[in-house]
Short mmCIF file of C-alpha atoms in Angstrom, two decimals:
data_model
loop_
_atom_site.label_atom_id
_atom_site.label_comp_id
_atom_site.label_asym_id
_atom_site.label_seq_id
_atom_site.Cartn_x
_atom_site.Cartn_y
_atom_site.Cartn_z
CA MET Z 1030 53.02 -9.45 15.26
CA GLN Z 1031 55.67 -8.16 14.18
CA ALA Z 1032 55.20 -8.92 9.98
CA LEU Z 1033 51.77 -7.69 11.11
CA LEU Z 1034 51.73 -4.26 11.97
CA ALA Z 1035 54.23 -3.59 8.98
CA CYS Z 1036 51.36 -3.26 7.53
CA PHE Z 1037 50.17 -0.27 9.08
CA PRO Z 1038 53.17 1.56 8.80
CA HIS Z 1039 53.36 4.37 11.29
CA PRO Z 1040 55.11 7.93 11.65
CA HIS Z 1041 57.11 7.37 14.51
CA GLY Z 1042 57.50 4.05 13.98
CA ASN Z 1043 56.27 1.00 14.95
CA PRO Z 1044 55.88 0.33 18.98
CA LEU Z 1045 56.54 -3.19 20.50
CA LEU Z 1046 53.67 -5.02 22.03
CA LYS Z 1047 55.03 -6.87 25.35
CA PHE Z 1048 52.91 -9.43 26.22
CA ASN Z 1049 53.68 -10.41 30.69
CA SER Z 1050 52.71 -13.52 32.10
CA GLN Z 1051 50.20 -13.30 32.46
CA SER Z 1052 48.43 -12.84 28.55
CA GLN Z 1053 49.98 -16.29 28.28
CA ARG Z 1054 46.55 -17.61 30.52
CA LEU Z 1055 45.01 -17.00 26.91
CA ASN Z 1056 43.05 -20.46 26.10
CA SER Z 1057 40.20 -19.68 23.76
CA LEU Z 1058 38.47 -16.37 24.61
CA PRO Z 1059 39.12 -12.95 22.70
CA THR Z 1060 41.39 -10.29 23.79
CA LEU Z 1061 41.01 -6.96 22.36
CA ILE Z 1062 43.80 -4.95 22.08
CA SER Z 1063 43.34 -1.67 22.32
CA THR Z 1064 46.35 0.59 20.16
CA SER Z 1065 44.48 4.21 20.32
CA LYS Z 1066 48.21 4.70 22.40
CA PHE Z 1067 49.97 4.39 19.21
CA PHE Z 1068 47.86 4.91 16.30
CA PRO Z 1069 44.53 6.59 15.71
CA PRO Z 1070 41.29 5.49 16.96
CA GLN Z 1071 39.73 3.39 14.24
CA PRO Z 1072 42.43 0.71 13.84
CA GLN Z 1073 41.80 -2.21 16.46
CA ILE Z 1074 43.34 -5.77 17.06
CA PHE Z 1075 41.62 -8.87 18.32
CA LEU Z 1076 43.64 -11.65 19.18
CA TYR Z 1077 42.71 -14.65 19.03
CA PRO Z 1078 45.14 -18.05 20.24
CA SER Z 1079 45.71 -18.81 16.67
CA SER Z 1080 45.56 -16.44 14.64
CA PHE Z 1081 45.46 -12.07 14.66
CA VAL Z 1082 42.48 -9.96 13.11
CA LEU Z 1083 43.25 -6.70 12.66
CA ASN Z 1084 39.46 -4.44 11.45
CA THR Z 1085 39.01 -1.15 10.69
CA PRO Z 1086 35.43 0.61 10.47
CA LYS Z 1087 36.31 1.45 6.60
CA SER Z 1088 39.30 -0.61 5.86
CA PRO Z 1089 40.20 -4.05 3.93
CA THR Z 1090 40.57 -6.64 6.76
CA ILE Z 1091 43.49 -8.67 7.67
CA ARG Z 1092 44.19 -11.98 9.00
CA ALA Z 1093 46.96 -13.70 9.60
CA PRO Z 1094 46.51 -17.76 9.68
CA LYS Z 1095 47.22 -20.19 11.58
CA HIS Z 1096 50.38 -21.15 10.29
CA GLY Z 1097 51.16 -17.68 10.10
CA GLN Z 1098 50.92 -15.95 7.01
CA VAL Z 1099 49.83 -12.87 7.08
CA ARG Z 1100 47.51 -12.26 3.89
CA CYS Z 1101 45.44 -8.34 3.21
CA GLY Z 1102 42.72 -9.57 1.47
CA ILE Z 1103 39.06 -7.96 0.93
CA SER Z 1104 36.37 -10.23 1.56
CA SER Z 1105 33.59 -11.02 -0.81
CA ASN Z 1106 30.79 -13.06 0.32
CA GLY Z 1107 28.07 -10.96 -0.77
CA ASN Z 1108 27.68 -12.23 -4.25
CA THR Z 1109 25.33 -15.07 -2.96
CA SER Z 1110 23.06 -13.53 -0.81
CA ASN Z 1111 22.42 -10.49 -2.54
CA GLU Z 1112 20.92 -13.53 -5.21
CA LYS Z 1113 18.62 -15.07 -2.06
CA LYS Z 1114 17.99 -11.66 -1.50
CA GLY Z 1115 16.95 -10.59 -5.02
CA VAL Z 1116 15.12 -14.21 -5.36
CA LYS Z 1117 12.97 -13.81 -2.10
CA GLU Z 1118 12.05 -9.68 -2.89
CA TRP Z 1119 11.93 -10.85 -6.75
CA PHE Z 1120 8.90 -14.27 -4.63
CA GLU Z 1121 7.52 -10.52 -2.06
CA VAL Z 1122 6.23 -7.95 -5.26
CA CYS Z 1123 4.94 -11.39 -6.94
CA GLY Z 1124 2.79 -12.31 -3.86
CA GLU Z 1125 2.06 -8.92 -2.92
CA ALA Z 1126 0.94 -7.44 -6.47
CA LEU Z 1127 -1.46 -11.33 -6.40
CA SER Z 1128 -2.45 -9.83 -3.68
CA ASN Z 1129 -3.75 -6.13 -4.45
CA ALA Z 1130 -5.58 -7.32 -7.10
CA PHE Z 1131 -7.53 -9.60 -4.36
CA PRO Z 1132 -11.41 -7.70 -5.73
CA LEU Z 1133 -10.24 -8.48 -9.61
CA TRP Z 1134 -10.30 -12.14 -8.74
CA VAL Z 1135 -13.31 -12.36 -6.38
CA THR Z 1136 -14.96 -11.13 -9.09
CA LEU Z 1137 -13.71 -12.96 -12.14
CA GLY Z 1138 -14.21 -15.74 -10.00
CA CYS Z 1139 -17.94 -15.19 -8.71
CA VAL Z 1140 -18.68 -14.43 -13.13
CA LEU Z 1141 -16.56 -17.70 -13.32
CA GLY Z 1142 -19.36 -19.73 -11.42
CA LEU Z 1143 -21.90 -17.84 -13.05
CA VAL Z 1144 -21.20 -18.06 -15.90
CA ARG Z 1145 -19.64 -21.48 -16.43
CA PRO Z 1146 -21.30 -22.98 -13.35
CA ASN Z 1147 -18.92 -26.03 -13.69
CA CYS Z 1148 -15.86 -25.51 -14.14
CA PHE Z 1149 -16.35 -25.90 -10.04
CA SER Z 1150 -17.73 -28.94 -9.87
CA TRP Z 1151 -14.38 -30.23 -7.79
CA VAL Z 1152 -14.82 -27.95 -4.65
CA THR Z 1153 -16.39 -30.35 -2.55
CA PRO Z 1154 -17.49 -29.42 1.34
CA ARG Z 1155 -14.14 -31.38 3.06
CA LEU Z 1156 -11.59 -28.91 0.06
CA ASN Z 1157 -13.67 -26.36 1.00
CA ILE Z 1158 -12.67 -27.22 5.02
CA VAL Z 1159 -9.43 -27.92 4.53
CA GLY Z 1160 -8.32 -24.45 2.27
CA LEU Z 1161 -9.78 -22.23 5.24
CA THR Z 1162 -7.99 -24.40 7.71
CA ILE Z 1163 -4.73 -24.02 5.96
CA ILE Z 1164 -5.30 -19.88 5.07
CA MET Z 1165 -6.82 -20.13 9.43
CA VAL Z 1166 -3.05 -21.39 10.19
CA GLY Z 1167 -1.37 -19.45 7.80
CA MET Z 1168 -3.77 -15.78 9.87
CA GLY Z 1169 -2.28 -17.98 12.64
CA MET Z 1170 1.37 -17.07 12.33
CA THR Z 1171 1.39 -13.57 11.47
CA LEU Z 1172 -0.54 -13.61 15.52
CA THR Z 1173 1.40 -14.93 18.67
CA LEU Z 1174 0.58 -15.45 22.66
CA ASP Z 1175 0.52 -12.48 23.84
CA ASP Z 1176 -1.77 -10.84 21.06
CA LEU Z 1177 -4.44 -13.08 21.58
CA ARG Z 1178 -3.94 -12.60 24.80
CA GLY Z 1179 -3.78 -8.73 24.17
CA ALA Z 1180 -7.02 -9.37 22.12
CA LEU Z 1181 -9.09 -11.46 24.47
CA SER Z 1182 -8.82 -8.26 26.87
CA MET Z 1183 -9.94 -5.82 24.49
CA ASN Z 1184 -14.07 -6.32 26.27
CA LYS Z 1185 -14.80 -2.69 24.72
CA GLU Z 1186 -13.55 -3.67 21.27
CA VAL Z 1187 -15.25 -6.83 21.40
CA LEU Z 1188 -18.13 -5.96 22.66
CA SER Z 1189 -18.21 -3.30 20.66
CA GLY Z 1190 -18.25 -5.68 18.10
CA PHE Z 1191 -20.79 -7.73 19.86
CA VAL Z 1192 -22.98 -5.36 19.34
CA LEU Z 1193 -22.76 -4.13 15.99
CA GLN Z 1194 -22.93 -7.60 14.58
CA TYR Z 1195 -26.45 -7.59 16.17
CA SER Z 1196 -27.94 -4.99 15.92
CA VAL Z 1197 -26.75 -2.79 12.30
CA MET Z 1198 -27.60 -6.44 10.50
CA PRO Z 1199 -30.39 -7.87 10.88
CA LEU Z 1200 -32.13 -3.72 11.15
CA SER Z 1201 -30.46 -2.57 7.43
CA GLY Z 1202 -32.15 -6.20 6.50
CA PHE Z 1203 -35.42 -5.49 7.60
CA PHE Z 1204 -35.37 -1.45 6.22
CA VAL Z 1205 -33.87 -3.04 3.13
CA SER Z 1206 -37.24 -5.37 2.68
CA LYS Z 1207 -38.66 -2.84 2.96
CA LEU Z 1208 -37.63 0.15 0.90
CA LEU Z 1209 -37.83 -2.47 -2.10
CA ASN Z 1210 -40.97 -3.92 -0.50
CA LEU Z 1211 -39.07 -7.74 -1.64
CA PRO Z 1212 -41.94 -10.69 -1.71
CA SER Z 1213 -41.93 -11.82 1.46
CA HIS Z 1214 -39.86 -15.44 0.47
CA TYR Z 1215 -36.34 -12.91 -0.60
CA ALA Z 1216 -37.09 -10.25 2.13
CA ALA Z 1217 -37.22 -13.67 4.87
CA GLY Z 1218 -34.19 -14.12 3.28
CA LEU Z 1219 -32.36 -11.43 3.45
CA ILE Z 1220 -33.08 -10.88 6.81
CA LEU Z 1221 -32.44 -14.24 7.62
CA VAL Z 1222 -28.65 -13.67 6.92
CA ALA Z 1223 -28.89 -10.25 8.02
CA CYS Z 1224 -29.75 -11.77 12.09
CA CYS Z 1225 -26.60 -14.61 10.88
CA PRO Z 1226 -23.07 -14.47 12.78
CA GLY Z 1227 -19.75 -12.99 11.15
CA GLY Z 1228 -18.52 -15.55 8.96
CA THR Z 1229 -14.89 -16.75 8.48
CA ALA Z 1230 -13.78 -15.07 5.34
CA SER Z 1231 -14.44 -11.34 7.44
CA ASN Z 1232 -10.51 -12.97 9.10
CA LEU Z 1233 -9.66 -13.64 5.62
CA VAL Z 1234 -10.37 -10.43 4.65
CA THR Z 1235 -8.94 -8.65 8.49
CA TYR Z 1236 -6.14 -10.30 6.95
CA LEU Z 1237 -5.90 -9.50 3.84
CA ALA Z 1238 -6.83 -5.33 5.06
CA ARG Z 1239 -3.87 -5.96 7.83
CA GLY Z 1240 -5.98 -5.19 10.06
CA ASN Z 1241 -6.57 -6.18 13.81
CA VAL Z 1242 -6.33 -9.71 12.93
CA ALA Z 1243 -7.11 -11.27 16.82
CA LEU Z 1244 -9.67 -8.75 16.79
CA SER Z 1245 -11.48 -10.26 14.35
CA VAL Z 1246 -11.29 -13.95 15.15
CA ILE Z 1247 -12.13 -13.64 19.11
CA MET Z 1248 -15.13 -11.25 17.52
CA THR Z 1249 -16.62 -14.57 15.34
CA ALA Z 1250 -16.25 -16.27 17.77
CA ALA Z 1251 -18.26 -14.55 19.96
CA SER Z 1252 -21.03 -13.55 17.47
CA THR Z 1253 -20.47 -16.94 16.25
CA LEU Z 1254 -20.82 -18.76 19.70
CA THR Z 1255 -24.00 -16.55 20.90
CA ALA Z 1256 -25.91 -17.36 17.58
CA VAL Z 1257 -26.94 -19.79 18.65
CA VAL Z 1258 -30.10 -17.38 20.80
CA MET Z 1259 -29.08 -14.49 18.43
CA THR Z 1260 -30.18 -15.84 15.60
CA PRO Z 1261 -33.46 -16.73 16.06
CA LEU Z 1262 -34.56 -14.72 18.38
CA LEU Z 1263 -33.72 -11.75 15.28
CA THR Z 1264 -35.39 -13.93 12.88
CA ALA Z 1265 -38.69 -14.05 14.54
CA LYS Z 1266 -38.25 -11.21 15.32
CA LEU Z 1267 -37.92 -9.40 12.35
CA ALA Z 1268 -38.74 -12.74 9.56
CA GLY Z 1269 -42.33 -13.37 11.76
CA LYS Z 1270 -40.37 -17.00 11.53
CA TYR Z 1271 -38.65 -18.69 14.13
CA VAL Z 1272 -35.55 -21.48 12.54
CA ALA Z 1273 -33.62 -23.47 14.76
CA VAL Z 1274 -30.40 -22.81 14.75
CA ASP Z 1275 -27.77 -26.24 15.37
CA GLY Z 1276 -25.87 -24.82 18.33
CA SER Z 1277 -23.35 -28.08 19.02
CA GLY Z 1278 -22.37 -27.82 15.01
CA LEU Z 1279 -21.85 -24.28 15.35
CA LEU Z 1280 -19.31 -24.46 18.50
CA ILE Z 1281 -17.70 -27.86 16.43
CA SER Z 1282 -17.02 -25.81 13.74
CA THR Z 1283 -15.50 -22.82 14.45
CA LEU Z 1284 -13.58 -25.45 16.92
CA GLN Z 1285 -12.63 -26.34 13.69
CA VAL Z 1286 -11.89 -24.12 11.05
CA VAL Z 1287 -10.88 -20.24 13.19
CA LEU Z 1288 -10.06 -21.18 16.98
CA LEU Z 1289 -8.05 -23.94 17.21
CA PRO Z 1290 -5.85 -23.25 13.11
CA VAL Z 1291 -5.49 -19.91 14.49
CA LEU Z 1292 -4.13 -21.21 17.63
CA ALA Z 1293 -2.01 -23.23 15.72
CA GLY Z 1294 0.18 -20.81 13.89
CA ALA Z 1295 0.63 -18.92 17.04
CA LEU Z 1296 2.05 -22.30 18.56
CA LEU Z 1297 4.09 -22.24 15.16
CA ASN Z 1298 5.35 -18.59 15.65
CA GLN Z 1299 6.17 -18.78 19.21
CA TYR Z 1300 8.13 -21.79 18.93
CA PHE Z 1301 8.76 -22.66 14.82
CA GLN Z 1302 9.92 -19.22 13.58
CA PRO Z 1303 12.80 -20.38 10.89
CA LEU Z 1304 9.10 -22.41 9.59
CA VAL Z 1305 6.96 -19.70 9.59
CA LYS Z 1306 9.79 -17.34 8.11
CA LEU Z 1307 9.85 -19.36 5.11
CA VAL Z 1308 6.05 -19.56 4.65
CA SER Z 1309 4.01 -16.36 5.27
CA ARG Z 1310 5.23 -15.18 2.06
CA LEU Z 1311 2.97 -17.78 1.20
CA MET Z 1312 0.02 -17.46 2.76
CA PRO Z 1313 -2.02 -13.68 1.20
CA PRO Z 1314 -1.72 -15.45 -2.33
CA MET Z 1315 -3.79 -18.75 -1.45
CA ALA Z 1316 -6.26 -16.68 1.18
CA VAL Z 1317 -6.60 -14.56 -2.28
CA ALA Z 1318 -7.12 -17.76 -3.93
CA THR Z 1319 -8.73 -19.79 -1.13
CA VAL Z 1320 -11.64 -16.51 -1.52
CA ALA Z 1321 -11.82 -16.20 -5.80
CA ILE Z 1322 -13.27 -20.02 -5.07
CA LEU Z 1323 -15.39 -19.99 -2.71
CA CYS Z 1324 -17.32 -17.31 -4.07
CA GLY Z 1325 -16.94 -18.79 -7.12
CA ASN Z 1326 -18.15 -22.03 -5.55
CA ALA Z 1327 -21.01 -20.25 -4.09
CA ILE Z 1328 -22.53 -18.71 -7.60
CA ALA Z 1329 -22.06 -21.93 -8.79
CA GLN Z 1330 -23.83 -23.77 -6.97
CA SER Z 1331 -27.10 -20.87 -6.57
CA SER Z 1332 -26.67 -20.21 -10.54
CA SER Z 1333 -29.83 -21.00 -11.88
CA ALA Z 1334 -31.20 -18.86 -9.12
CA ILE Z 1335 -29.17 -15.73 -9.30
CA LEU Z 1336 -29.69 -15.56 -12.40
CA MET Z 1337 -34.12 -15.70 -12.60
CA SER Z 1338 -34.30 -13.58 -9.36
CA GLY Z 1339 -33.27 -10.43 -11.42
CA GLY Z 1340 -31.74 -6.79 -10.41
CA GLN Z 1341 -33.83 -6.20 -6.84
CA VAL Z 1342 -32.06 -8.71 -5.13
CA ILE Z 1343 -28.87 -8.24 -5.90
CA LEU Z 1344 -29.63 -4.47 -5.37
CA ALA Z 1345 -30.75 -5.62 -2.13
CA SER Z 1346 -28.21 -7.24 -1.01
CA SER Z 1347 -25.96 -4.70 -2.04
CA LEU Z 1348 -27.15 -2.75 0.74
CA LEU Z 1349 -27.63 -4.39 2.87
CA HIS Z 1350 -23.78 -5.69 3.02
CA ALA Z 1351 -22.87 -1.83 1.81
CA SER Z 1352 -24.61 -0.41 5.16
CA GLY Z 1353 -23.13 -3.62 7.15
CA PHE Z 1354 -19.57 -2.32 6.48
CA PHE Z 1355 -20.40 1.33 6.00
CA PHE Z 1356 -21.50 1.59 9.78
CA GLY Z 1357 -20.04 -0.51 11.30
CA TYR Z 1358 -16.90 1.88 10.37
CA ILE Z 1359 -19.05 5.44 10.65
CA LEU Z 1360 -19.71 4.25 14.96
CA ALA Z 1361 -17.46 1.74 15.61
CA ARG Z 1362 -15.14 5.55 15.50
CA MET Z 1363 -18.43 7.98 17.38
CA LEU Z 1364 -17.56 4.85 20.14
CA GLY Z 1365 -14.02 5.98 20.32
CA LEU Z 1366 -12.26 3.49 19.05
CA ASP Z 1367 -8.71 3.91 16.75
CA VAL Z 1368 -8.67 3.49 13.40
CA THR Z 1369 -7.35 0.03 12.93
CA THR Z 1370 -9.57 -1.45 14.95
CA SER Z 1371 -12.92 0.48 13.42
CA ARG Z 1372 -11.84 -1.29 10.21
CA THR Z 1373 -11.76 -4.24 11.53
CA ILE Z 1374 -15.09 -4.05 13.82
CA SER Z 1375 -16.43 -2.78 9.32
CA ILE Z 1376 -15.29 -5.60 8.80
CA GLU Z 1377 -16.71 -8.62 11.20
CA VAL Z 1378 -19.88 -6.75 10.74
CA GLY Z 1379 -19.83 -6.50 7.16
CA MET Z 1380 -19.62 -9.65 6.34
CA GLN Z 1381 -22.25 -11.58 7.54
CA ASN Z 1382 -21.90 -16.43 7.67
CA SER Z 1383 -23.64 -16.83 4.65
CA VAL Z 1384 -23.36 -20.86 4.86
CA LEU Z 1385 -25.24 -21.34 7.74
CA GLY Z 1386 -27.94 -18.77 6.50
CA ILE Z 1387 -28.50 -21.17 3.02
CA VAL Z 1388 -28.25 -24.01 5.87
CA LEU Z 1389 -31.31 -22.58 7.87
CA ALA Z 1390 -33.19 -21.60 4.66
CA THR Z 1391 -33.32 -24.50 3.31
CA GLN Z 1392 -34.14 -25.80 6.23
CA HIS Z 1393 -36.85 -24.13 8.45
CA PHE Z 1394 -38.56 -22.48 4.86
CA GLY Z 1395 -40.83 -24.32 2.96
CA ASP Z 1396 -39.81 -21.52 -0.55
CA PRO Z 1397 -36.86 -23.12 -2.06
CA LEU Z 1398 -36.46 -18.91 -3.36
CA THR Z 1399 -35.23 -18.39 0.35
CA VAL Z 1400 -32.08 -19.35 -0.20
CA VAL Z 1401 -31.89 -16.94 -2.98
CA PRO Z 1402 -30.59 -13.74 -1.15
CA CYS Z 1403 -27.70 -15.85 1.05
CA ALA Z 1404 -26.39 -16.75 -1.69
CA ILE Z 1405 -26.00 -13.10 -3.53
CA SER Z 1406 -25.18 -12.57 0.00
CA SER Z 1407 -21.89 -14.08 -0.22
CA VAL Z 1408 -21.14 -12.84 -2.95
CA CYS Z 1409 -22.29 -8.38 -3.11
CA HIS Z 1410 -19.90 -8.99 1.25
CA ASN Z 1411 -16.50 -11.24 -0.39
CA ILE Z 1412 -16.20 -8.69 -3.56
CA PHE Z 1413 -17.41 -5.25 -0.92
CA GLY Z 1414 -15.42 -6.37 0.95
CA SER Z 1415 -11.96 -7.02 -1.81
CA ILE Z 1416 -12.79 -3.97 -2.41
CA LEU Z 1417 -12.40 -1.70 1.13
CA ALA Z 1418 -8.89 -4.38 1.63
CA GLY Z 1419 -7.27 -3.60 -1.28
CA ILE Z 1420 -7.91 -0.56 -0.83
CA TRP Z 1421 -6.73 -0.29 3.29
CA ARG Z 1422 -3.61 -2.81 2.36
CA HIS Z 1423 -1.92 0.09 1.09
CA SER Z 1424 -4.14 3.16 3.78
CA ALA Z 1425 -2.06 2.43 7.09
CA PRO Z 1426 -3.90 4.33 8.95
CA ALA Z 1427 -2.43 7.61 11.33
CA GLU Z 1428 -1.97 5.73 13.91
CA LYS Z 1429 0.68 3.39 12.70
CA LYS Z 1430 2.17 5.40 10.34
CA ASP Z 1431 4.22 7.23 12.91
#
């Protein structure tokens, strides 16, 4: 101990520290001996059974090892951690750059699907489901079970999204078809896709836009489960054609692609956080790539019909989804909802389950051209949604900035 105190000379001489018999009972717990009586208030001595450690806030660390020698030195173990930190930061910057260019990748995928449809021949329906499931698990990793419980308790927000979903879009489809005087087959296809529930892509776009993912998932599930009644009813009223919707098939698809993967991701986040921290950096770039591939594949499957349809159907689909995004946000704000919730509802309302529209148009409408608005819709809502995600990703609402 005297050798240790000799490293720090004091103007009044080195005091002797006396220990009573009780100090010899120390087993494994360190005892803090304050030296403020003899020294300036900064130094502190930590006494361990096998070594002494003296720490000062802005001084080197001095340790006495077991064999009794006092070694003074400055610990330098930061190089390895700095290198690891540098690699992590570089990886995060690259992932952020890819995610920020979301509209560009979606547009490139759509153009490639239109010009070179054979490039997406490898994309099978099974692969689509697997890709979406993985991304939904990744989105679930950003949530906790408390987030999901909180979203279930947001009755006003869920109800507002549901009402806007089945009012703004069907009415927009009806009025756009009348405004542009679309042929009956195109008008029926446009109204049909407008009456479909929210699509899985809305959850991905909400995730990339840093919206309320839990609320988006709950709203998608609510609109999908009620589509068994709402889609046939609204289509029959607005398009004059009743279409039957496979309720059990929709339920199974929603469970497989949306609810169960998100719940699995939330459970992983709850109980396996080290794994989640490792994988979470990969999720935004993977989500961007998945949406770009899905959009390109949708275009590739209907490329010839899209090229034959001309600009009228493209304009009609663009107006439909622009109306959904715009009025979804404005009306949600008018209902007194916060910015983040309004953005989430805007994305949910503006993005439809176009795949369901394509299936229903193929099964229940005799004219094959009825499918064209549904196919073009899948592209328009993803392009508009990706643009909004790119903008909202970098413009945090005022509630979050504070």
